[in-house]
Each structure stands twice: as structure tokens, then as C-alpha cells.
């Protein structure tokens, strides 16, 4: 059975992490946040989810040029946002982003709120994105927990964690030590992405090897040690194949309506197959397209 450590020495963990961390080693898109508005940071976080960073960064620059504040985006036709989003996947995020901009203008006079609860109350903003904005835009004592961060903490404790536990433990690293939340978040994300990975723990080169309970268990009994990060809420999940999926066809329909709109259901079915009618209904329900007279479809 895994042997759980009684607690993390947060001061030690933070000291080891920050002494190891060199942001120049991974000059990732969106990491240079100085001078960015909270809106720009929110936009980057929404775009970076489930999208390659380089592709998202290019679109991010284009979006900021067109809609540098929530006011500009809220005033734009939703069809323009959806069309510009093409290539980032999960087009519902474009609809939610437009709805979010509208809500920020109406409820907060165009200024993003600086509380986690208020951010989570905006359309399309979940716990992770809200905490990312709080950490990166407002330097609040919280940490957005992704799979990398959850994996590192789970192995440090040698314990399977649910989402609530992982979030509480991550926040304690910031609140109990006073460490800069943005820097600490970047550091632990880098550790999980480059050393303490899903495929291998690589304890021999890990700066947190000494206080890590999982590493101690592996050394004590390598044949019976079980990786706690392989279970729990943040465990790696196998994604369904994209080719031939409804998600692929939905994206193709949106691209067709972006380049040639409106189109009839028959035209779209001829292009995209027999599933098209039911997918048109689903896309309309998600706010991505609208039904017009004469059985025509268009972006909203």
C-alpha cells in the first residue's frame, strides 16, 4: 500500500521549486504577462485550453487587435467571433466568450471582477480559468490546478486526490508561504510538464525528490509502488478519436457557414454527411448557428 506523508512542508517545497525554476527554459506563449490587462489574460486562458499554445497565441494576438476590451467584443456580431475562432476547436468557447464579454459590460462596466466567485459566475468561466485569472492578472493567493500541478502534489503526498483536495493543497502552497502565485504556478506546471510527467516521475533529476513520499515509496519497494497520480480526478484520460467524430463534422459545418452563408440543410448535408440535420439542431441549441426562413442556416 502507498505510504502517505503526514503533510507537505510548504516552505521547503516552494523554496526548492523557485530555486530550480528558470522561466527562460520554457519561453511559452502567454507567459510574458507584464502590462497585460485582465481581459487579455482571460482571453489567453480561454484560448489555451485544449489547443496548441503556438496556434492559440497567434489567434490571441488577432483577437486582441480586433477586440482589445470586453466593450469591443460585446458590441461585435457573434458571427464575427465564431468566424475568427475557426481553427481553435470547441467553437462553443467562442459563443461563451462573446456572452462573457456582454456580461462583463452589463454587470461590471467592462472591467473584469477581481474575485474567484464573480469570475466563475461569468458565462463559460469555470474554476480553473477563474483561478488562472486571479493568479496571473491579480496575483491573488490561489493557483489554477491542471493535470501537471495535480500530478506533482499527488506524488509529493503519495495519495490519490480529488479535485477539492488538489485545489486546497495547491492554494496552501501560496497562502502559507506568501509566494508569488503566478511564478509558483508556472514553476510547478513546468515541473509536471518536463520532469514529473505522466509517463515517468524522473525522480533522479527532480528538485522535489527529497521531500517526495512517492519517490520514497519507489525506493523502498519499487515493485509494489503504485503511482497515485494514475487515479483521482486529474488522472490522464484517453481522448476519443477526432477523425469521423461529431466534433469534426460540427467544425466543418461552422467553417462552411463562415465562408458561404447562409446555406440550406440539403447543401450542408451533401457536404458533411447524413448526421448533418441532427448536428444542425445541436449547433443551434449551442448558439453557434441560427435557422432562417426557407430551411436556411447561418452564423448568428
mmCIF file of C-alpha atoms in Angstrom:
data_model
loop_
_atom_site.group_PDB
_atom_site.id
_atom_site.type_symbol
_atom_site.label_atom_id
_atom_site.label_comp_id
_atom_site.label_asym_id
_atom_site.label_seq_id
_atom_site.Cartn_x
_atom_site.Cartn_y
_atom_site.Cartn_z
ATOM 1 C CA UNK A 1 0.000 0.000 0.000
ATOM 2 C CA UNK A 2 1.234 3.548 -0.692
ATOM 3 C CA UNK A 3 2.666 5.318 2.326
ATOM 4 C CA UNK A 4 1.226 8.810 2.679
ATOM 5 C CA UNK A 5 3.299 11.634 4.112
ATOM 6 C CA UNK A 6 1.624 13.351 7.086
ATOM 7 C CA UNK A 7 1.824 16.770 5.435
ATOM 8 C CA UNK A 8 3.775 18.856 2.987
ATOM 9 C CA UNK A 9 6.443 21.237 4.256
ATOM 10 C CA UNK A 10 5.186 24.053 2.067
ATOM 11 C CA UNK A 11 8.087 26.407 2.762
ATOM 12 C CA UNK A 12 10.567 23.732 1.716
ATOM 13 C CA UNK A 13 8.559 22.836 -1.386
ATOM 14 C CA UNK A 14 8.309 26.461 -2.522
ATOM 15 C CA UNK A 15 11.988 27.170 -1.836
ATOM 16 C CA UNK A 16 13.122 24.133 -3.828
ATOM 17 C CA UNK A 17 10.743 24.925 -6.683
ATOM 18 C CA UNK A 18 11.673 28.580 -7.057
ATOM 19 C CA UNK A 19 15.402 27.848 -6.806
ATOM 20 C CA UNK A 20 15.009 25.336 -9.642
ATOM 21 C CA UNK A 21 12.625 27.313 -11.837
ATOM 22 C CA UNK A 22 14.012 29.213 -14.794
ATOM 23 C CA UNK A 23 11.199 30.638 -16.964
ATOM 24 C CA UNK A 24 13.653 31.189 -19.828
ATOM 25 C CA UNK A 25 13.972 27.429 -20.261
ATOM 26 C CA UNK A 26 10.388 27.241 -21.498
ATOM 27 C CA UNK A 27 9.558 30.586 -23.158
ATOM 28 C CA UNK A 28 5.933 29.642 -23.624
ATOM 29 C CA UNK A 29 3.247 31.684 -25.292
ATOM 30 C CA UNK A 30 1.280 33.864 -22.836
ATOM 31 C CA UNK A 31 3.990 33.694 -20.148
ATOM 32 C CA UNK A 32 5.038 37.323 -20.624
ATOM 33 C CA UNK A 33 2.158 38.917 -18.721
ATOM 34 C CA UNK A 34 3.639 42.264 -17.698
ATOM 35 C CA UNK A 35 1.429 45.081 -18.896
ATOM 36 C CA UNK A 36 -1.402 42.799 -19.967
ATOM 37 C CA UNK A 37 -4.936 43.671 -18.950
ATOM 38 C CA UNK A 38 -7.049 41.144 -17.030
ATOM 39 C CA UNK A 39 -9.175 40.812 -20.190
ATOM 40 C CA UNK A 40 -6.111 39.868 -22.253
ATOM 41 C CA UNK A 41 -5.145 37.252 -19.677
ATOM 42 C CA UNK A 42 -8.679 35.844 -19.564
ATOM 43 C CA UNK A 43 -8.666 35.624 -23.351
ATOM 44 C CA UNK A 44 -5.345 33.774 -23.351
ATOM 45 C CA UNK A 45 -6.560 31.264 -20.769
ATOM 46 C CA UNK A 46 -9.777 30.536 -22.659
ATOM 47 C CA UNK A 47 -7.892 30.070 -25.919
ATOM 48 C CA UNK A 48 -5.136 27.894 -24.478
ATOM 49 C CA UNK A 49 -7.497 25.227 -23.176
ATOM 50 C CA UNK A 50 -7.242 22.062 -25.282
ATOM 51 C CA UNK A 51 -5.436 23.994 -28.031
ATOM 52 C CA UNK A 52 -1.766 24.018 -29.032
ATOM 53 C CA UNK A 53 -0.092 27.032 -27.422
ATOM 54 C CA UNK A 54 1.501 28.392 -30.614
ATOM 55 C CA UNK A 55 -1.774 28.246 -32.541
ATOM 56 C CA UNK A 56 -3.641 29.862 -29.668
ATOM 57 C CA UNK A 57 -1.015 32.613 -29.354
ATOM 58 C CA UNK A 58 -1.434 33.650 -32.973
ATOM 59 C CA UNK A 59 -5.215 33.836 -32.649
ATOM 60 C CA UNK A 60 -4.858 35.647 -29.337
ATOM 61 C CA UNK A 61 -2.948 38.485 -30.978
ATOM 62 C CA UNK A 62 -5.588 38.740 -33.709
ATOM 63 C CA UNK A 63 -8.425 38.809 -31.165
ATOM 64 C CA UNK A 64 -6.755 41.500 -29.072
ATOM 65 C CA UNK A 65 -6.241 43.630 -32.155
ATOM 66 C CA UNK A 66 -9.921 43.359 -33.077
ATOM 67 C CA UNK A 67 -11.445 43.302 -29.591
ATOM 68 C CA UNK A 68 -8.960 44.702 -27.042
ATOM 69 C CA UNK A 69 -11.613 45.116 -24.331
ATOM 70 C CA UNK A 70 -14.914 43.473 -23.399
ATOM 71 C CA UNK A 71 -16.723 46.542 -24.746
ATOM 72 C CA UNK A 72 -15.485 45.940 -28.319
ATOM 73 C CA UNK A 73 -16.240 42.234 -28.218
ATOM 74 C CA UNK A 74 -19.694 42.686 -26.717
ATOM 75 C CA UNK A 75 -20.562 45.166 -29.474
ATOM 76 C CA UNK A 76 -19.396 42.831 -32.259
ATOM 77 C CA UNK A 77 -21.759 40.396 -34.033
ATOM 78 C CA UNK A 78 -21.419 36.924 -32.585
ATOM 79 C CA UNK A 79 -20.878 35.583 -36.083
ATOM 80 C CA UNK A 80 -17.626 37.564 -36.293
ATOM 81 C CA UNK A 81 -16.325 35.981 -33.080
ATOM 82 C CA UNK A 82 -17.225 32.480 -34.248
ATOM 83 C CA UNK A 83 -15.634 33.033 -37.652
ATOM 84 C CA UNK A 84 -12.432 34.403 -36.104
ATOM 85 C CA UNK A 85 -12.293 31.450 -33.707
ATOM 86 C CA UNK A 86 -12.018 28.955 -36.589
ATOM 87 C CA UNK A 87 -9.056 26.642 -36.082
ATOM 88 C CA UNK A 88 -9.074 26.681 -32.275
ATOM 89 C CA UNK A 89 -11.649 23.913 -31.850
ATOM 90 C CA UNK A 90 -14.590 23.658 -29.465
ATOM 91 C CA UNK A 91 -16.493 26.521 -31.073
ATOM 92 C CA UNK A 92 -18.830 26.808 -28.098
ATOM 93 C CA UNK A 93 -15.971 28.596 -26.358
ATOM 94 C CA UNK A 94 -16.339 31.423 -28.883
ATOM 95 C CA UNK A 95 -20.033 31.765 -28.060
ATOM 96 C CA UNK A 96 -19.301 31.719 -24.331
ATOM 97 C CA UNK A 97 -16.536 34.277 -24.771
ATOM 98 C CA UNK A 98 -18.939 36.654 -26.504
ATOM 99 C CA UNK A 99 -21.537 36.059 -23.785
ATOM 100 C CA UNK A 100 -18.840 36.635 -21.170
ATOM 101 C CA UNK A 101 -17.908 39.989 -22.737
ATOM 102 C CA UNK A 102 -21.565 41.021 -22.758
ATOM 103 C CA UNK A 103 -21.948 40.087 -19.087
ATOM 104 C CA UNK A 104 -18.775 41.950 -18.082
ATOM 105 C CA UNK A 105 -20.041 45.093 -19.817
ATOM 106 C CA UNK A 106 -23.519 44.869 -18.319
ATOM 107 C CA UNK A 107 -22.603 43.746 -14.804
ATOM 108 C CA UNK A 108 -19.130 45.249 -14.270
ATOM 109 C CA UNK A 109 -18.969 48.222 -16.648
ATOM 110 C CA UNK A 110 -16.416 46.441 -18.817
ATOM 111 C CA UNK A 111 -13.939 45.614 -16.032
ATOM 112 C CA UNK A 112 -13.255 42.008 -15.106
ATOM 113 C CA UNK A 113 -14.189 41.329 -11.482
ATOM 114 C CA UNK A 114 -11.318 40.505 -9.136
ATOM 115 C CA UNK A 115 -12.877 37.662 -7.185
ATOM 116 C CA UNK A 116 -12.936 33.955 -7.975
ATOM 117 C CA UNK A 117 -16.648 33.639 -7.263
ATOM 118 C CA UNK A 118 -17.561 36.561 -9.532
ATOM 119 C CA UNK A 119 -15.387 35.240 -12.359
ATOM 120 C CA UNK A 120 -16.967 31.776 -12.072
ATOM 121 C CA UNK A 121 -20.343 33.470 -12.418
ATOM 122 C CA UNK A 122 -19.473 34.640 -15.928
ATOM 123 C CA UNK A 123 -20.559 32.539 -18.950
ATOM 124 C CA UNK A 124 -18.052 29.846 -19.854
ATOM 125 C CA UNK A 125 -15.668 30.561 -16.972
ATOM 126 C CA UNK A 126 -15.015 27.524 -14.800
ATOM 127 C CA UNK A 127 -12.949 27.088 -11.625
ATOM 128 C CA UNK A 128 -9.634 26.633 -13.444
ATOM 129 C CA UNK A 129 -9.947 29.725 -15.660
ATOM 130 C CA UNK A 130 -11.215 31.850 -12.782
ATOM 131 C CA UNK A 131 -8.225 30.934 -10.634
ATOM 132 C CA UNK A 132 -5.815 31.431 -13.522
ATOM 133 C CA UNK A 133 -7.082 34.986 -13.986
ATOM 134 C CA UNK A 134 -6.902 35.621 -10.254
ATOM 135 C CA UNK A 135 -3.306 34.348 -10.088
ATOM 136 C CA UNK A 136 -1.956 35.832 -13.319
ATOM 137 C CA UNK A 137 -3.919 39.090 -13.536
ATOM 138 C CA UNK A 138 -4.468 39.980 -9.885
ATOM 139 C CA UNK A 139 -1.657 37.997 -8.157
ATOM 140 C CA UNK A 140 -4.246 36.604 -5.757
ATOM 141 C CA UNK A 141 -3.167 33.803 -3.372
ATOM 142 C CA UNK A 142 -4.619 30.962 -5.395
ATOM 143 C CA UNK A 143 -3.380 28.501 -8.001
ATOM 144 C CA UNK A 144 -5.157 27.086 -11.070
ATOM 145 C CA UNK A 145 -4.789 23.308 -10.807
ATOM 146 C CA UNK A 146 -4.217 21.489 -14.087
ATOM 147 C CA UNK A 147 -3.126 17.873 -14.580
ATOM 148 C CA UNK A 148 0.553 18.787 -14.162
ATOM 149 C CA UNK A 149 0.065 20.519 -10.820
ATOM 150 C CA UNK A 150 -2.285 17.837 -9.501
ATOM 151 C CA UNK A 151 0.205 15.116 -10.501
ATOM 152 C CA UNK A 152 3.101 16.768 -8.670
ATOM 153 C CA UNK A 153 1.102 17.299 -5.473
ATOM 154 C CA UNK A 154 -0.386 13.796 -5.586
ATOM 155 C CA UNK A 155 3.078 12.253 -5.854
ATOM 156 C CA UNK A 156 4.546 14.515 -3.171
ATOM 157 C CA UNK A 157 1.931 13.180 -0.751
ATOM 158 C CA UNK A 158 1.751 9.722 -2.355
ATOM 159 C CA UNK A 159 -2.013 9.999 -2.185
ATOM 160 C CA UNK A 160 -4.887 9.909 -4.665
ATOM 161 C CA UNK A 161 -6.558 13.329 -4.695
ATOM 162 C CA UNK A 162 -9.975 14.518 -5.740
ATOM 163 C CA UNK A 163 -10.403 17.987 -7.252
ATOM 164 C CA UNK A 164 -11.297 19.692 -3.976
ATOM 165 C CA UNK A 165 -8.257 18.277 -2.172
ATOM 166 C CA UNK A 166 -5.858 19.108 -5.013
ATOM 167 C CA UNK A 167 -7.133 22.695 -5.165
ATOM 168 C CA UNK A 168 -6.922 23.200 -1.398
ATOM 169 C CA UNK A 169 -3.367 21.846 -1.232
ATOM 170 C CA UNK A 170 -2.259 23.982 -4.175
ATOM 171 C CA UNK A 171 -3.737 27.102 -2.603
ATOM 172 C CA UNK A 172 -1.940 26.328 0.655
ATOM 173 C CA UNK A 173 1.401 26.452 -1.155
ATOM 174 C CA UNK A 174 0.649 30.095 -1.918
ATOM 175 C CA UNK A 175 -1.245 31.242 1.160
ATOM 176 C CA UNK A 176 1.041 29.648 3.756
ATOM 177 C CA UNK A 177 4.293 30.836 2.180
ATOM 178 C CA UNK A 178 3.384 34.172 0.606
ATOM 179 C CA UNK A 179 4.998 33.050 -2.645
ATOM 180 C CA UNK A 180 4.085 34.954 -5.833
ATOM 181 C CA UNK A 181 1.192 32.919 -7.182
ATOM 182 C CA UNK A 182 1.929 33.449 -10.886
ATOM 183 C CA UNK A 183 5.595 32.447 -10.607
ATOM 184 C CA UNK A 184 4.868 29.471 -8.374
ATOM 185 C CA UNK A 185 2.109 28.272 -10.710
ATOM 186 C CA UNK A 186 4.438 28.480 -13.716
ATOM 187 C CA UNK A 187 7.162 26.632 -11.796
ATOM 188 C CA UNK A 188 5.073 23.677 -10.706
ATOM 189 C CA UNK A 189 3.450 23.445 -14.147
ATOM 190 C CA UNK A 190 6.912 23.279 -15.714
ATOM 191 C CA UNK A 191 7.995 20.594 -13.270
ATOM 192 C CA UNK A 192 4.997 18.462 -14.168
ATOM 193 C CA UNK A 193 5.437 19.044 -17.889
ATOM 194 C CA UNK A 194 9.181 18.325 -18.085
ATOM 195 C CA UNK A 195 10.247 16.098 -15.161
ATOM 196 C CA UNK A 196 7.355 14.746 -13.088
ATOM 197 C CA UNK A 197 5.462 13.671 -16.190
ATOM 198 C CA UNK A 198 2.563 11.299 -16.664
ATOM 199 C CA UNK A 199 4.839 8.724 -18.322
ATOM 200 C CA UNK A 200 7.661 8.833 -15.781
ATOM 201 C CA UNK A 201 8.443 10.530 -12.478
ATOM 202 C CA UNK A 202 12.174 11.063 -13.297
ATOM 203 C CA UNK A 203 12.984 11.379 -9.609
ATOM 204 C CA UNK A 204 16.726 11.416 -10.243
ATOM 205 C CA UNK A 205 16.593 14.930 -11.654
ATOM 206 C CA UNK A 206 13.586 16.282 -9.741
ATOM 207 C CA UNK A 207 14.197 19.214 -7.378
ATOM 208 C CA UNK A 208 11.456 17.872 -5.083
ATOM 209 C CA UNK A 209 12.805 14.320 -4.820
ATOM 210 C CA UNK A 210 13.956 14.669 -1.213
ATOM 211 C CA UNK A 211 10.553 15.532 0.333
ATOM 212 C CA UNK A 212 8.547 13.365 -2.099
ATOM 213 C CA UNK A 213 6.664 10.487 -0.462
ATOM 214 C CA UNK A 214 6.109 8.664 -3.774
ATOM 215 C CA UNK A 215 9.826 8.701 -4.536
ATOM 216 C CA UNK A 216 10.491 7.272 -1.062
ATOM 217 C CA UNK A 217 7.938 4.507 -1.668
ATOM 218 C CA UNK A 218 9.520 3.641 -5.026
ATOM 219 C CA UNK A 219 12.953 3.350 -3.448
ATOM 220 C CA UNK A 220 11.578 1.253 -0.563
ATOM 221 C CA UNK A 221 9.622 -1.176 -2.731
ATOM 222 C CA UNK A 222 9.762 -0.392 -6.464
ATOM 223 C CA UNK A 223 7.738 -3.457 -7.466
ATOM 224 C CA UNK A 224 4.714 -2.640 -5.310
ATOM 225 C CA UNK A 225 4.706 1.148 -5.506
ATOM 226 C CA UNK A 226 1.576 2.448 -7.222
ATOM 227 C CA UNK A 227 1.508 5.877 -8.818
ATOM 228 C CA UNK A 228 -1.229 7.868 -7.031
ATOM 229 C CA UNK A 229 -1.425 10.278 -9.964
ATOM 230 C CA UNK A 230 -2.731 7.461 -12.172
ATOM 231 C CA UNK A 231 -6.021 7.722 -10.281
ATOM 232 C CA UNK A 232 -8.119 10.566 -8.952
ATOM 233 C CA UNK A 233 -9.877 13.473 -10.614
ATOM 234 C CA UNK A 234 -6.902 14.663 -12.665
ATOM 235 C CA UNK A 235 -5.725 11.285 -13.980
ATOM 236 C CA UNK A 236 -4.882 11.184 -17.694
ATOM 237 C CA UNK A 237 -7.941 10.436 -19.803
ATOM 238 C CA UNK A 238 -7.792 8.903 -23.261
ATOM 239 C CA UNK A 239 -9.434 11.186 -25.796
ATOM 240 C CA UNK A 240 -11.837 9.832 -28.376
ATOM 241 C CA UNK A 241 -10.654 9.840 -31.968
ATOM 242 C CA UNK A 242 -11.257 13.152 -33.723
ATOM 243 C CA UNK A 243 -11.469 11.880 -37.308
ATOM 244 C CA UNK A 244 -15.045 10.952 -38.132
ATOM 245 C CA UNK A 245 -16.368 12.292 -34.832
ATOM 246 C CA UNK A 246 -19.365 14.585 -34.405
ATOM 247 C CA UNK A 247 -16.915 17.249 -33.227
ATOM 248 C CA UNK A 248 -15.092 17.113 -36.563
ATOM 249 C CA UNK A 249 -18.333 17.445 -38.539
ATOM 250 C CA UNK A 250 -19.573 20.274 -36.306
ATOM 251 C CA UNK A 251 -16.374 22.188 -37.005
ATOM 252 C CA UNK A 252 -16.679 21.547 -40.727
ATOM 253 C CA UNK A 253 -20.251 22.886 -40.737
ATOM 254 C CA UNK A 254 -19.128 26.067 -38.973
ATOM 255 C CA UNK A 255 -16.307 26.547 -41.486
ATOM 256 C CA UNK A 256 -18.747 26.114 -44.368
ATOM 257 C CA UNK A 257 -21.086 28.731 -42.941
ATOM 258 C CA UNK A 258 -18.129 31.028 -42.280
ATOM 259 C CA UNK A 259 -17.120 31.026 -45.945
ATOM 260 C CA UNK A 260 -20.570 30.739 -47.526
ATOM 261 C CA UNK A 261 -23.607 31.812 -45.561
ATOM 262 C CA UNK A 262 -26.496 31.164 -45.497
ATOM 263 C CA UNK A 263 -26.703 27.575 -46.747
ATOM 264 C CA UNK A 264 -29.577 25.132 -46.963
ATOM 265 C CA UNK A 265 -29.782 21.952 -44.930
ATOM 266 C CA UNK A 266 -29.573 19.980 -48.155
ATOM 267 C CA UNK A 267 -26.363 21.721 -49.238
ATOM 268 C CA UNK A 268 -24.782 21.162 -45.857
ATOM 269 C CA UNK A 269 -25.879 17.519 -45.749
ATOM 270 C CA UNK A 270 -24.399 16.918 -49.179
ATOM 271 C CA UNK A 271 -21.099 18.334 -47.946
ATOM 272 C CA UNK A 272 -20.957 16.806 -44.482
ATOM 273 C CA UNK A 273 -22.999 13.603 -44.451
ATOM 274 C CA UNK A 274 -26.162 12.114 -43.012
ATOM 275 C CA UNK A 275 -25.536 13.294 -39.451
ATOM 276 C CA UNK A 276 -25.817 16.907 -40.555
ATOM 277 C CA UNK A 277 -29.514 17.523 -39.742
ATOM 278 C CA UNK A 278 -29.186 16.437 -36.112
ATOM 279 C CA UNK A 279 -25.902 18.306 -35.741
ATOM 280 C CA UNK A 280 -27.503 21.481 -37.104
ATOM 281 C CA UNK A 281 -30.080 21.254 -34.345
ATOM 282 C CA UNK A 282 -27.351 20.762 -31.730
ATOM 283 C CA UNK A 283 -25.297 23.660 -33.092
ATOM 284 C CA UNK A 284 -28.336 25.924 -32.972
ATOM 285 C CA UNK A 285 -29.007 24.899 -29.369
ATOM 286 C CA UNK A 286 -25.421 25.856 -28.511
ATOM 287 C CA UNK A 287 -25.896 29.288 -30.056
ATOM 288 C CA UNK A 288 -23.409 28.670 -32.858
ATOM 289 C CA UNK A 289 -25.854 28.904 -35.786
ATOM 290 C CA UNK A 290 -29.389 30.126 -36.431
ATOM 291 C CA UNK A 291 -32.226 28.806 -38.569
ATOM 292 C CA UNK A 292 -33.596 31.184 -41.201
ATOM 293 C CA UNK A 293 -36.593 31.009 -43.483
ATOM 294 C CA UNK A 294 -36.644 28.526 -46.375
ATOM 295 C CA UNK A 295 -34.692 25.922 -44.389
ATOM 296 C CA UNK A 296 -31.505 28.007 -44.481
ATOM 297 C CA UNK A 297 -28.802 28.107 -41.826
ATOM 298 C CA UNK A 298 -26.307 30.844 -40.963
ATOM 299 C CA UNK A 299 -23.969 32.022 -38.254
ATOM 300 C CA UNK A 300 -25.814 34.123 -35.637
#
